[in-house]
PDB file of C-alpha atoms in Angstrom:
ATOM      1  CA  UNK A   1       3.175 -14.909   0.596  1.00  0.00           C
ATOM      2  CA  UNK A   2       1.682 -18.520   0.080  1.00  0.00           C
ATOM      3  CA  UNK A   3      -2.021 -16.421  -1.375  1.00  0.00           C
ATOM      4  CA  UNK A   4       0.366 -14.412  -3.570  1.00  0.00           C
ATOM      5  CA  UNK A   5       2.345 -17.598  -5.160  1.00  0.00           C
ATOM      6  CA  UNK A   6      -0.666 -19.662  -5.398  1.00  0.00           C
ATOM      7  CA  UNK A   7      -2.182 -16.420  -7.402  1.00  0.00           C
ATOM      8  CA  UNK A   8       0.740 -16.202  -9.657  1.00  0.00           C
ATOM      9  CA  UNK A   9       0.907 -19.824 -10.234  1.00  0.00           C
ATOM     10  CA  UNK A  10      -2.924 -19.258 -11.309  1.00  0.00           C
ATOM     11  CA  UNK A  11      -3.346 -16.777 -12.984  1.00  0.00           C
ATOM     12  CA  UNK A  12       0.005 -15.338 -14.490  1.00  0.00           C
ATOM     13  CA  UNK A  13       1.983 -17.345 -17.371  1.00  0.00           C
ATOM     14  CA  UNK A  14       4.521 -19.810 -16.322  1.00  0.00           C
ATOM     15  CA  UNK A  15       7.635 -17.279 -17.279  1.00  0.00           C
ATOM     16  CA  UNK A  16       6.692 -14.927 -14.267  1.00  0.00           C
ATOM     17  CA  UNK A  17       9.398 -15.942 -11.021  1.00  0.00           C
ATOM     18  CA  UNK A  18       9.251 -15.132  -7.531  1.00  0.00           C
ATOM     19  CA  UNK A  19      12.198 -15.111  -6.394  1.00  0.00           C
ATOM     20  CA  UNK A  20      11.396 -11.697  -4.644  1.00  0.00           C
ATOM     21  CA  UNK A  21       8.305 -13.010  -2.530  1.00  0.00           C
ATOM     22  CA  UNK A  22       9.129 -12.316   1.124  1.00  0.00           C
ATOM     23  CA  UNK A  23       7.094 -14.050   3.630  1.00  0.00           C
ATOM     24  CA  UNK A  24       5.025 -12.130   6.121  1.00  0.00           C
ATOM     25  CA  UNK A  25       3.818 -13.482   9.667  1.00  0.00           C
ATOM     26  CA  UNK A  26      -0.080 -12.075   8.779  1.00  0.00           C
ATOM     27  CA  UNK A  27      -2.851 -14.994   8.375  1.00  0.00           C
ATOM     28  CA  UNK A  28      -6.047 -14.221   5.966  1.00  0.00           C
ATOM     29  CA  UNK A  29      -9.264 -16.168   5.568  1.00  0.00           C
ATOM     30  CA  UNK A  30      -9.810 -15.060   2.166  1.00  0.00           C
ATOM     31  CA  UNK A  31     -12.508 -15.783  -0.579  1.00  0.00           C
ATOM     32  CA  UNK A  32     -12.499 -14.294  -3.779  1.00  0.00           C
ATOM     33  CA  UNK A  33     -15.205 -14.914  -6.572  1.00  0.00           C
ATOM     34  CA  UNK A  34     -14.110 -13.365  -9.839  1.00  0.00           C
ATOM     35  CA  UNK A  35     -12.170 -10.597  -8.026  1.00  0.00           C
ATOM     36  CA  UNK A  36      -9.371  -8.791 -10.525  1.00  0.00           C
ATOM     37  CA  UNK A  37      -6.318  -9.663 -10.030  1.00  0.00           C
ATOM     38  CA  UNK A  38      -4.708  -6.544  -8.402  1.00  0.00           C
ATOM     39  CA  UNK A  39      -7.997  -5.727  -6.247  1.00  0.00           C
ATOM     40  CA  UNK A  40      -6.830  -8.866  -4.627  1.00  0.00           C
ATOM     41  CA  UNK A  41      -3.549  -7.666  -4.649  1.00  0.00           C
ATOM     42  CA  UNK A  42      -4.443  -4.529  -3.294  1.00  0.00           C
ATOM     43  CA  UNK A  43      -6.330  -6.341  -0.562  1.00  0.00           C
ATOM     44  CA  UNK A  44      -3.432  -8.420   0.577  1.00  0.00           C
ATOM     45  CA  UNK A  45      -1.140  -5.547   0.773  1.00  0.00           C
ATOM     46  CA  UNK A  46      -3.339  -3.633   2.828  1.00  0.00           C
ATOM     47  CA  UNK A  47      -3.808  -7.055   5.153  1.00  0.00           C
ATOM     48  CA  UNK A  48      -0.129  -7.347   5.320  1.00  0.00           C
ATOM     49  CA  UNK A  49       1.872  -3.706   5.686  1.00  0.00           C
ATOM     50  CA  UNK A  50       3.955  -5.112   2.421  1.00  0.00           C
ATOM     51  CA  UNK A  51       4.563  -3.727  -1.599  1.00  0.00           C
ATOM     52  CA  UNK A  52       3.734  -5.336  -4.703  1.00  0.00           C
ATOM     53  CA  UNK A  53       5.269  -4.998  -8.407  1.00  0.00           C
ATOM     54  CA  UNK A  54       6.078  -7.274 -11.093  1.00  0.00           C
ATOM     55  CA  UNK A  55       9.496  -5.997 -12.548  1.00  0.00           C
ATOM     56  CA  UNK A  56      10.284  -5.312 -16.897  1.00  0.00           C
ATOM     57  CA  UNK A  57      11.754  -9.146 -15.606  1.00  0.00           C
ATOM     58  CA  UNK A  58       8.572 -10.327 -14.869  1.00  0.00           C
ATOM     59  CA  UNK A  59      10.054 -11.211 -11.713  1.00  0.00           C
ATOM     60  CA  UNK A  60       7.523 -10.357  -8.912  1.00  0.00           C
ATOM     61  CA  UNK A  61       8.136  -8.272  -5.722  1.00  0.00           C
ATOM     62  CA  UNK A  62       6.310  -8.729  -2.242  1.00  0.00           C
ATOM     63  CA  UNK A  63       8.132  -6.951   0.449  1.00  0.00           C
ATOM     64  CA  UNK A  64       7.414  -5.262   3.567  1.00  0.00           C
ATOM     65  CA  UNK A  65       6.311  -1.745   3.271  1.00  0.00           C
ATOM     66  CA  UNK A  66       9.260   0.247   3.931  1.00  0.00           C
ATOM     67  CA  UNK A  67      12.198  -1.671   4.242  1.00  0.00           C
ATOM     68  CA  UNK A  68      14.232  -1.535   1.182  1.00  0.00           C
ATOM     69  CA  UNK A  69      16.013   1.756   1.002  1.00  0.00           C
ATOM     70  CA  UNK A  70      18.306   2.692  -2.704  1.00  0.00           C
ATOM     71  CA  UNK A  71      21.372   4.260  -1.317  1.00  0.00           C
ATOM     72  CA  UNK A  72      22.374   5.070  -5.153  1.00  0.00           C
ATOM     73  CA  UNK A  73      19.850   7.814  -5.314  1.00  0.00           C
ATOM     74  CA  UNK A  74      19.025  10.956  -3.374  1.00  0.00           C
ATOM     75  CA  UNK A  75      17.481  14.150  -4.250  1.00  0.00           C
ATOM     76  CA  UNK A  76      19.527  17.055  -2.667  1.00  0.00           C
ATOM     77  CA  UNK A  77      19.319  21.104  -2.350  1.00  0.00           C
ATOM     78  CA  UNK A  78      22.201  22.421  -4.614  1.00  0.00           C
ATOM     79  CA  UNK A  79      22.793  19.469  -6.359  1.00  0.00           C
ATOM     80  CA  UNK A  80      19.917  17.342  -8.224  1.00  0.00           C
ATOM     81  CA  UNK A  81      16.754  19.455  -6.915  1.00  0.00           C
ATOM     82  CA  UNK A  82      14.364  21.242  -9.102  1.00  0.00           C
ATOM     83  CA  UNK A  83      10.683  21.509  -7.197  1.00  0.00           C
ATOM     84  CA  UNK A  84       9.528  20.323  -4.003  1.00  0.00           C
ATOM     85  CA  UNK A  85       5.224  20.775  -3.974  1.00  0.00           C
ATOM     86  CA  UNK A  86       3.551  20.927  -0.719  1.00  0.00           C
ATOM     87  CA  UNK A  87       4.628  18.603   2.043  1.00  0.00           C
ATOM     88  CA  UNK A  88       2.776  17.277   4.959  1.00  0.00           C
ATOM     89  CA  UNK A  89       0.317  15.424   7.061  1.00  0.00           C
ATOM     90  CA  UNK A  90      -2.999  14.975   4.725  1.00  0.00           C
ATOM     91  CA  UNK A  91      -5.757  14.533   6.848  1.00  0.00           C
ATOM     92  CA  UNK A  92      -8.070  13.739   4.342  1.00  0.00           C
ATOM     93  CA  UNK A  93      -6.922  10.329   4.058  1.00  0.00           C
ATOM     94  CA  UNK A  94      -7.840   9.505   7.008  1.00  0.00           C
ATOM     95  CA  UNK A  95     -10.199   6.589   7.833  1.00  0.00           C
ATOM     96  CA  UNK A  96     -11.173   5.573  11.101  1.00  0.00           C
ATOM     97  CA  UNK A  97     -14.619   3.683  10.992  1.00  0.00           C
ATOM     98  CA  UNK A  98     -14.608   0.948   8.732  1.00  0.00           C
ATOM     99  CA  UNK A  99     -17.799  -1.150   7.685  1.00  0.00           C
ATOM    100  CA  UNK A 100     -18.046  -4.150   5.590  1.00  0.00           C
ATOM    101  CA  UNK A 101     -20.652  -5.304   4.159  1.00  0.00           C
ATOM    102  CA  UNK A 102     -20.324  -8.991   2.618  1.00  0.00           C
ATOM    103  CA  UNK A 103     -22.169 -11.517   1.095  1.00  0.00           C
ATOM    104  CA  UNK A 104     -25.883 -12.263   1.743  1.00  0.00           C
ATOM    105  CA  UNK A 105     -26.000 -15.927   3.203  1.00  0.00           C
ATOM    106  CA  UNK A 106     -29.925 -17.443   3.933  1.00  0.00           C
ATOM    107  CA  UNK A 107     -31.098 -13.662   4.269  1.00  0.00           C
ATOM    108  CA  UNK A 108     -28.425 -12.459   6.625  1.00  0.00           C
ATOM    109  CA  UNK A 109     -25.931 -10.434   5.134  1.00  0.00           C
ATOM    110  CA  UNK A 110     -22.015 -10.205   7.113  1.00  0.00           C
ATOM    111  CA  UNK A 111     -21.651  -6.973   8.434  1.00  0.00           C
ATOM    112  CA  UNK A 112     -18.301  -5.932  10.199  1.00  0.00           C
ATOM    113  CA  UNK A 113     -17.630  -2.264  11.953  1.00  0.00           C
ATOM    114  CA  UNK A 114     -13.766  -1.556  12.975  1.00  0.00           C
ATOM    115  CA  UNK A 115     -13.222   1.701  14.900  1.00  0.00           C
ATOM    116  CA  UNK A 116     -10.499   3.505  16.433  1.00  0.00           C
ATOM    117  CA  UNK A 117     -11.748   5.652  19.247  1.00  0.00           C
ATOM    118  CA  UNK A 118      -7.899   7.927  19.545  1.00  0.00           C
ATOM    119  CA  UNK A 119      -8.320   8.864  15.860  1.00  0.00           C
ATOM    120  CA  UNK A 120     -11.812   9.485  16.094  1.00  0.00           C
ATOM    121  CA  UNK A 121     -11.011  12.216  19.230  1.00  0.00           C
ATOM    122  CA  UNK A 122      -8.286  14.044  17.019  1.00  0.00           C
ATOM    123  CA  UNK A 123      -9.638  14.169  13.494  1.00  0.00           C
ATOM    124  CA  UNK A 124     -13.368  13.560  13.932  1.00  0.00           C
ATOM    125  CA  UNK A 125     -15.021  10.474  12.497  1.00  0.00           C
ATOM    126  CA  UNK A 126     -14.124   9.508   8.760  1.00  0.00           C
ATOM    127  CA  UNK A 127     -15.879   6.724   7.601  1.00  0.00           C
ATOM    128  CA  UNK A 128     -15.157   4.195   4.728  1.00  0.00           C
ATOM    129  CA  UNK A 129     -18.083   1.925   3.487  1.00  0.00           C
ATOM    130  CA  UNK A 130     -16.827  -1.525   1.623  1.00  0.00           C
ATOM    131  CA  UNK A 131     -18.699  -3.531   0.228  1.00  0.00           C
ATOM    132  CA  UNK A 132     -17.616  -6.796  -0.762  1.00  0.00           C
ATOM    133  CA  UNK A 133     -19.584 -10.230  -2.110  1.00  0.00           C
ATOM    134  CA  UNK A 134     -16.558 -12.378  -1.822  1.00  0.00           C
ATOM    135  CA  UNK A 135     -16.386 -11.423   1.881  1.00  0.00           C
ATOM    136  CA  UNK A 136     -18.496 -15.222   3.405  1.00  0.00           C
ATOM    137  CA  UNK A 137     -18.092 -14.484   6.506  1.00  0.00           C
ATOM    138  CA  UNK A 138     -17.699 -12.889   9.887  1.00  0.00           C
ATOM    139  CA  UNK A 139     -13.718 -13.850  10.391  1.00  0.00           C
ATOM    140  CA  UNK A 140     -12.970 -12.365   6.367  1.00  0.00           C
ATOM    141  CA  UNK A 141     -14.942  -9.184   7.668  1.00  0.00           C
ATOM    142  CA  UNK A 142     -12.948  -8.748  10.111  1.00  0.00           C
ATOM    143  CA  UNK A 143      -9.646  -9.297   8.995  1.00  0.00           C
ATOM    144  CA  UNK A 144     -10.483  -6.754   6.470  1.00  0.00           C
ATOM    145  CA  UNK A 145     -11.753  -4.424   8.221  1.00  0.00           C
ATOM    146  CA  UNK A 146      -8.950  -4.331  10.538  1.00  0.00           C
ATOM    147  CA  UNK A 147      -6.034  -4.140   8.364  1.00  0.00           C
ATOM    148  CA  UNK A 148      -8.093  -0.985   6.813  1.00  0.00           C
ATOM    149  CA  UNK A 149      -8.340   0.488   9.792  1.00  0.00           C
ATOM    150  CA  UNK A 150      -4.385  -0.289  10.518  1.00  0.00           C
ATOM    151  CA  UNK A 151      -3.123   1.454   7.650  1.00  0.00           C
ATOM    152  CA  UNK A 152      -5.740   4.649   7.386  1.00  0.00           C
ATOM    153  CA  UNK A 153      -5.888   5.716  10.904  1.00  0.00           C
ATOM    154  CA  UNK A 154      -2.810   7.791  11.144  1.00  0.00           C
ATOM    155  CA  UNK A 155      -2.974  10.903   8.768  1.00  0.00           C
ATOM    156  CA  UNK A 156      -0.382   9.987   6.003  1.00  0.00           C
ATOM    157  CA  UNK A 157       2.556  12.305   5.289  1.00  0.00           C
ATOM    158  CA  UNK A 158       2.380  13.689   1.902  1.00  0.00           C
ATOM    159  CA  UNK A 159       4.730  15.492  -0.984  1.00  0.00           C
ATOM    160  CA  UNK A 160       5.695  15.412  -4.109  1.00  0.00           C
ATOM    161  CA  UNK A 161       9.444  16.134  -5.005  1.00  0.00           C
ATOM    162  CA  UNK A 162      11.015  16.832  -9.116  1.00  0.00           C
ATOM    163  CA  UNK A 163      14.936  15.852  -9.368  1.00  0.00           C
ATOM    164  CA  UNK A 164      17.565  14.693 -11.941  1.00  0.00           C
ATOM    165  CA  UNK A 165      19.204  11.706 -12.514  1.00  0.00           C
ATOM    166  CA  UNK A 166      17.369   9.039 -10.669  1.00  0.00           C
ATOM    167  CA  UNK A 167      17.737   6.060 -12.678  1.00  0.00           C
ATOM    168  CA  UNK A 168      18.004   3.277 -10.494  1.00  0.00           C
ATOM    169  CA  UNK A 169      14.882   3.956  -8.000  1.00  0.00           C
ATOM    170  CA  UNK A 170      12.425   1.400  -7.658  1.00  0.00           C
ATOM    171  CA  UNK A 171       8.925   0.897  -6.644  1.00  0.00           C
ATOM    172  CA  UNK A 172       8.345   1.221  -3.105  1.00  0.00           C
ATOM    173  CA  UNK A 173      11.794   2.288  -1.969  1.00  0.00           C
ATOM    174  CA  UNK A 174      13.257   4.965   0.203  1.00  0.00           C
ATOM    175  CA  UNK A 175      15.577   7.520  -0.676  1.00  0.00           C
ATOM    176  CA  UNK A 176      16.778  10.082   0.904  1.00  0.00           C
ATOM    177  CA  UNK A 177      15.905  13.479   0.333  1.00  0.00           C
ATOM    178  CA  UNK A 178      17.168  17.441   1.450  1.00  0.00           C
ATOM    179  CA  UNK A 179      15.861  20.754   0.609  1.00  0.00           C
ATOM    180  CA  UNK A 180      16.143  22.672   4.523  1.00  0.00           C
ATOM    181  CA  UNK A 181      14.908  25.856   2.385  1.00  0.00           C
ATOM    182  CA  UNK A 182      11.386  23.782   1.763  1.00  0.00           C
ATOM    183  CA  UNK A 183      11.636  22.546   5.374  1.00  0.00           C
ATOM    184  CA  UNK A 184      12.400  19.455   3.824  1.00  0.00           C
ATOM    185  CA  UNK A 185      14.709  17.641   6.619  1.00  0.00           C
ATOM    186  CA  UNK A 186      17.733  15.357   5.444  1.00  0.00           C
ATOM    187  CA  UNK A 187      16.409  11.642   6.064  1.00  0.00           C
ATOM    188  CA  UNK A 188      15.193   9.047   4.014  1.00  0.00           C
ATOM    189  CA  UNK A 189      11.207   8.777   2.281  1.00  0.00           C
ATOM    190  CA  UNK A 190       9.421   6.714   0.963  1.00  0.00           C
ATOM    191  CA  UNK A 191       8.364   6.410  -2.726  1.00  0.00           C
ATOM    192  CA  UNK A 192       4.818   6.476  -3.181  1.00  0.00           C
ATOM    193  CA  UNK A 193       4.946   6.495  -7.285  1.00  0.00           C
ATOM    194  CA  UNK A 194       7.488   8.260  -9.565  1.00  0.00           C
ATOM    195  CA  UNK A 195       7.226   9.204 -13.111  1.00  0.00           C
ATOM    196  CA  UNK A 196      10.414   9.467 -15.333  1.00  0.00           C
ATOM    197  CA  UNK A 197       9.883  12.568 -18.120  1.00  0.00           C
ATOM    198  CA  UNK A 198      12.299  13.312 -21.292  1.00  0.00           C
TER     199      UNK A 198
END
């Protein structure tokens, strides 16, 4: 949280607020050298389990990953349902050998492997390669490697669902959703991204 205000105060004009930045427990040794501003972003919320936006406010959002739920909204069979696509565990996601590859310092370059020996045995080895200059050293490898490795492990499950009358939903919020005909059980998901149409 104190890496995403000091960003803000950086690099975003002084009418953006934060009233919305929640603080997390996670520590990062991190070292950016012209880095865009939401592949930092992107980095952090990987590091930290949480979920970024900047609101039509301009008021900016940092929250853990799965903890705001809209009771307002639901999609239900019979009522505001029109599709429900395929739904379930997507394997090819899956990442479970990380290796960074940082900086070169005095002709040694920081090299970090992170593996996870469980998901390995039930999905085979899937491997993700970064490679980052702004990574100095060994403890930034690390970190980074790890919190990949934390969030890509575990096969995410996967859907997409089309309903009516969803004004109120919000980036990275759960609502619930019901369609027992799709084998779609009654409990509350996650929002990945939405698009509104008409």
């Amino acid at each position: 949280s104190l890496i995403i205000d000091d960003l803000i105060d950086s690099y975003a004009p002084s009418d953006f607020t934060r009233t919305s930045v929640n603080q997390t427990s996670v520590s990062l040794t991190v070292n950016w050298i012209q880095k865009p501003f939401f592949e930092a972003i992107e980095e952090l919320t990987r590091a930290t389990g949480f979920d970024f936006y900047i609101d039509a406010n301009k008021n900016t959002h940092f929250f853990e990953a799965g903890s705001r739920t809209n009771n307002n909204e639901a999609i239900v069979h019979d009522q505001n349902l029109i599709s429900v696509g395929e739904f379930g565990k997507d394997t090819s996601l899956i990442r479970n050998r990380i290796i960074v590859y940082g900086a070169e310092t005095d002709g040694v370059q920081v090299l970090y492997t992170a593996e996870d020996t469980g998901s390995q045995s039930a999905y085979g080895i899937k491997e993700e390669i970064v490679n980052d200059s702004s990574i100095t050293n060994h403890t930034q490898a690390k970190e980074l490697a790890d919190n990949y490795l934390a969030e890509l492990k575990d096969p995410p499950e996967i859907g997409d669902v089309t309903g009516m009358m969803l004004a109120t939903i919000q980036p990275g919020e759960k609502i619930r959703l019901s369609s027992p005909e799709d084998n779609l059980h009654p409990k509350t998901y996650e929002i990945i991204n939405y698009e509104h149409l008409y």
